[in-house]
mmCIF file with all atom_site columns, C-alpha atoms in Angstrom:
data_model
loop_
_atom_site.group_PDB
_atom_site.id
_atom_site.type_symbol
_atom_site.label_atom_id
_atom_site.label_alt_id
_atom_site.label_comp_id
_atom_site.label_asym_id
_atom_site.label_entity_id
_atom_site.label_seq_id
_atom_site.pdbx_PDB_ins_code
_atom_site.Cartn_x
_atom_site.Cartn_y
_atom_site.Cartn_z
_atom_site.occupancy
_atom_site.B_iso_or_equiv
_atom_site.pdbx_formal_charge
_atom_site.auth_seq_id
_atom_site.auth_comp_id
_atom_site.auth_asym_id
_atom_site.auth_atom_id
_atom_site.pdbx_PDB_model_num
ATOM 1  C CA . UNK A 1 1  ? 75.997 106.940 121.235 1.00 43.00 ? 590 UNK A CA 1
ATOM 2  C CA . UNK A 1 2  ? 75.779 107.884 117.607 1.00 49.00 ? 591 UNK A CA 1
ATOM 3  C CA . UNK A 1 3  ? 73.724 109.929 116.008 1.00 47.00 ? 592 UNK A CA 1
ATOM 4  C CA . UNK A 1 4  ? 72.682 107.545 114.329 1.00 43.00 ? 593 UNK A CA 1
ATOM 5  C CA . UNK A 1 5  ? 70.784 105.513 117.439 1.00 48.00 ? 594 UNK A CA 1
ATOM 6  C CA . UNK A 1 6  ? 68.574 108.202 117.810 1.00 72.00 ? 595 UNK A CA 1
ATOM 7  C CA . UNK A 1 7  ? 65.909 106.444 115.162 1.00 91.00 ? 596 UNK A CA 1
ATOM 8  C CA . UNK A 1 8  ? 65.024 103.743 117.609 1.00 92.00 ? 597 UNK A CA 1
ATOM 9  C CA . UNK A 1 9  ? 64.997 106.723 120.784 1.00 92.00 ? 598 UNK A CA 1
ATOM 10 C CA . UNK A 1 10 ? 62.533 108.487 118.121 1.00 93.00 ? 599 UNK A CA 1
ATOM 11 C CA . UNK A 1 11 ? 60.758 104.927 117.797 1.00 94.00 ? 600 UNK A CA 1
ATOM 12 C CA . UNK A 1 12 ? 60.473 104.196 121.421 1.00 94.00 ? 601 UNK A CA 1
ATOM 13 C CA . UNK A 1 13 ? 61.053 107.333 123.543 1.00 93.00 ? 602 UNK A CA 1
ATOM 14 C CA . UNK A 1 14 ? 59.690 105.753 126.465 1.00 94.00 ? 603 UNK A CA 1
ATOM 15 C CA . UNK A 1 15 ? 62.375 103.132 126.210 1.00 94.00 ? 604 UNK A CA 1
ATOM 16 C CA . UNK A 1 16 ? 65.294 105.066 125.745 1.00 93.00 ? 605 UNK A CA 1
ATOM 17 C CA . UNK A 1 17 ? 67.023 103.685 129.058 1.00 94.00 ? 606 UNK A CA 1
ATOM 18 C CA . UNK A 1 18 ? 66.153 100.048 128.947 1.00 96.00 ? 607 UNK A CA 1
ATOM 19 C CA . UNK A 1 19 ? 67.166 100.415 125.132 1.00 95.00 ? 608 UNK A CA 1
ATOM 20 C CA . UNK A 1 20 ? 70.763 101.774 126.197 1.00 94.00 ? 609 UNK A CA 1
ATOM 21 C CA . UNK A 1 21 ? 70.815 99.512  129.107 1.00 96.00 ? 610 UNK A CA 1
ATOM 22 C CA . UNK A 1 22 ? 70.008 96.305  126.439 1.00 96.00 ? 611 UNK A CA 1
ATOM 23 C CA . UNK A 1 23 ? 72.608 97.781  124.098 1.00 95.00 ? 612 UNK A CA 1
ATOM 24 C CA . UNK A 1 24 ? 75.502 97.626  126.316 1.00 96.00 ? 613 UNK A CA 1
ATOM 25 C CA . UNK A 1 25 ? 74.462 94.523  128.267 1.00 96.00 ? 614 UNK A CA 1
ATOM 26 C CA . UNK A 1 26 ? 73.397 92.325  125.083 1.00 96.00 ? 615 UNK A CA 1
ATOM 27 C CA . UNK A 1 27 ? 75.552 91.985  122.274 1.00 97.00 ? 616 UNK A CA 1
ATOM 28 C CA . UNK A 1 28 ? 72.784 90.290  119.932 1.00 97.00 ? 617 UNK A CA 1
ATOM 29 C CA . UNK A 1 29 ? 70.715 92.708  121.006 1.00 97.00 ? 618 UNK A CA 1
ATOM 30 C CA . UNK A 1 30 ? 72.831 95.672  120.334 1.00 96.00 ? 619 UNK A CA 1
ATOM 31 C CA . UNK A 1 31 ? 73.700 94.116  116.720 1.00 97.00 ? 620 UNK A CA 1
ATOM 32 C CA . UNK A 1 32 ? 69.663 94.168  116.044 1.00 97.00 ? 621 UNK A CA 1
ATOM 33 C CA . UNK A 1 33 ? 69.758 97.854  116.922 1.00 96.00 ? 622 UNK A CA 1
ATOM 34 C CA . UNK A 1 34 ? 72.844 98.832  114.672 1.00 95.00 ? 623 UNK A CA 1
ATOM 35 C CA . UNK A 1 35 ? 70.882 96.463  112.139 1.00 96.00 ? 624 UNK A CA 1
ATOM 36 C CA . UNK A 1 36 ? 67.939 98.656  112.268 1.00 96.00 ? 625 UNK A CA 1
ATOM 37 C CA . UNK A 1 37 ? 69.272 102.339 112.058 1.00 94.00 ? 626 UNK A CA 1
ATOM 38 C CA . UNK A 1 38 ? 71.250 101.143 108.874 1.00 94.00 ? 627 UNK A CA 1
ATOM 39 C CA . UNK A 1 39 ? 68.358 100.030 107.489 1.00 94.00 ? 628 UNK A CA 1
ATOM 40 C CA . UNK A 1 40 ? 66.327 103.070 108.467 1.00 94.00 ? 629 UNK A CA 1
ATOM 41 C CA . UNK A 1 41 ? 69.564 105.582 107.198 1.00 92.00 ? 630 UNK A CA 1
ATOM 42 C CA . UNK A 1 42 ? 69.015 103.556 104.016 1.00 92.00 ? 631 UNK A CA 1
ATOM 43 C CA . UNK A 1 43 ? 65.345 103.699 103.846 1.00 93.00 ? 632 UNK A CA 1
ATOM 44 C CA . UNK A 1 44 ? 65.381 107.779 104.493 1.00 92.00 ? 633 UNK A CA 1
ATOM 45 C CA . UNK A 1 45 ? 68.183 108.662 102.329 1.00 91.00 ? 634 UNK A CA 1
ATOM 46 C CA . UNK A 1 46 ? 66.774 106.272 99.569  1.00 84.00 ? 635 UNK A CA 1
ATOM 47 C CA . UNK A 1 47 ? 70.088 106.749 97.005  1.00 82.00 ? 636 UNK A CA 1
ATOM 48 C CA . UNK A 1 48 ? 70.359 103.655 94.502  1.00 81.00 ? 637 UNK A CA 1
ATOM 49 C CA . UNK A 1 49 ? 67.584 102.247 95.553  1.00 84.00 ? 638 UNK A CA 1
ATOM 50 C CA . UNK A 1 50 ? 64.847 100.591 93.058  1.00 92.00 ? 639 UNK A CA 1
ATOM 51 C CA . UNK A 1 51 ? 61.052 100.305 94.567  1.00 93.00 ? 640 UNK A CA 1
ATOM 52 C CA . UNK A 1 52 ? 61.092 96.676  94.985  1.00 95.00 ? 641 UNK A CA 1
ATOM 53 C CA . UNK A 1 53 ? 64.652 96.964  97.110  1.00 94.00 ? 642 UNK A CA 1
ATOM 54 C CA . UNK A 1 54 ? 62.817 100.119 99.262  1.00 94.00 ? 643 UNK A CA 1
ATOM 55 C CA . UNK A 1 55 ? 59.655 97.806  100.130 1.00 96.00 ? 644 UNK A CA 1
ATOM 56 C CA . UNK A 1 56 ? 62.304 94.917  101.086 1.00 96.00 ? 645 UNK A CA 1
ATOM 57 C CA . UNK A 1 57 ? 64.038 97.174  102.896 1.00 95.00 ? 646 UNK A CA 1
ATOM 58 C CA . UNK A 1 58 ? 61.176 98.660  104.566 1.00 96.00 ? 647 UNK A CA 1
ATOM 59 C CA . UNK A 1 59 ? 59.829 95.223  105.594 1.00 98.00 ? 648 UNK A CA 1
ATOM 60 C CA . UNK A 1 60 ? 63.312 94.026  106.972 1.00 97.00 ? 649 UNK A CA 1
ATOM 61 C CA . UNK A 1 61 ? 63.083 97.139  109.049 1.00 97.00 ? 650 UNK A CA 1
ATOM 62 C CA . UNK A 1 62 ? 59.657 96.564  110.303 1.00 97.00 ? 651 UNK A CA 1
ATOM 63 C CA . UNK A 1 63 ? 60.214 93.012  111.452 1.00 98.00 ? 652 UNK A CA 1
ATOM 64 C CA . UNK A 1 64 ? 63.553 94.391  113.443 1.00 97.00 ? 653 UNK A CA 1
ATOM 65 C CA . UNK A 1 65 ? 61.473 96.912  114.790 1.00 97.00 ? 654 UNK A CA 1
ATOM 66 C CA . UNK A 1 66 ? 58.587 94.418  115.650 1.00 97.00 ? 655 UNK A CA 1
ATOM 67 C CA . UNK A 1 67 ? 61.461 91.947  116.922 1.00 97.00 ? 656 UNK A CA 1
ATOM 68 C CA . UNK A 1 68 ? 63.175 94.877  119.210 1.00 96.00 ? 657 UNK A CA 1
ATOM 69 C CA . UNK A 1 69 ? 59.674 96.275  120.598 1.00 96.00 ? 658 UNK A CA 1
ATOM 70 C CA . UNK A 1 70 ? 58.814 92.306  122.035 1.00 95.00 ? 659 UNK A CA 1
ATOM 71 C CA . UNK A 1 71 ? 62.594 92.237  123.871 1.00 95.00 ? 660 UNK A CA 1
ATOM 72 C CA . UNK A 1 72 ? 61.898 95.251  124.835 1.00 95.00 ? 661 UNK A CA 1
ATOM 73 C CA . UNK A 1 73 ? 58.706 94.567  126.698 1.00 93.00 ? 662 UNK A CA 1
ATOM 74 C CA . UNK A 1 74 ? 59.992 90.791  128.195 1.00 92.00 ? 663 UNK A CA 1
ATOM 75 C CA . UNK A 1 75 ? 63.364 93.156  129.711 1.00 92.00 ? 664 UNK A CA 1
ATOM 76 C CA . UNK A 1 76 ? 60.776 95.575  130.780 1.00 88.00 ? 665 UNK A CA 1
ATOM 77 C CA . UNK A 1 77 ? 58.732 92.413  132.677 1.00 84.00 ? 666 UNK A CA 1
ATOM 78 C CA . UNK A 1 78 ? 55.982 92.670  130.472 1.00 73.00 ? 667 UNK A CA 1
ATOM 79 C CA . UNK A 1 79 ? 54.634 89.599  128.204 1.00 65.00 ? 668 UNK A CA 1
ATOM 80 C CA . UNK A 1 80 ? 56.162 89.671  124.758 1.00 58.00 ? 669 UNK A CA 1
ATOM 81 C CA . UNK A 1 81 ? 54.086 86.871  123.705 1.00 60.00 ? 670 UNK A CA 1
ATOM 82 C CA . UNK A 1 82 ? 56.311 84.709  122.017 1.00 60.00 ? 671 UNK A CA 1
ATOM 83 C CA . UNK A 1 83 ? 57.373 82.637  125.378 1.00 60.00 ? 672 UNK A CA 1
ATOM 84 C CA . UNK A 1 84 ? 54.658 81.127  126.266 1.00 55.00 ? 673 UNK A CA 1
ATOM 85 C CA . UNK A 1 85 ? 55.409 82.180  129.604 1.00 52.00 ? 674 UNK A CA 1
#
């Protein structure tokens, strides 16, 4: 693991195995992940970056994050509420 993954540990630490467990057993899933501590290396170091581009960036990250905490909680057995089931 990188250094890098360590955001999303920070994010969720009570996930941290299920989160390397959906990582190496879920492709998509481990794309979202990458997806997301990019975005959040981008956010915090900030270089380049306008204010509109930082809130666009900031809201792409949230809706990872809010897409990556409801997998998270249907591979963890709980209700992620977009199922129906």
């Amino acid at each position: 693991m990188t250094a890098a993954q360590s955001q999303l540990t920070q994010d969720f630490p009570e996930k941290n195995m299920l989160l390397q467990k959906l990582r190496q057993e879920n492709p998509a899933f481990a794309l979202q992940a990458e997806e997301y501590e990019s975005l959040s290396q981008r956010i915090a170091s900030g270089e380049g970056v306008d204010s509109a581009t930082l809130a666009a960036l900031k809201q792409e990250q949230a809706n990872l994050k809010n897409d990556i905490a409801r997998q998270l909680k249907h591979a963890s057995g709980s209700c992620c509420g977009g199922c129906g089931g």
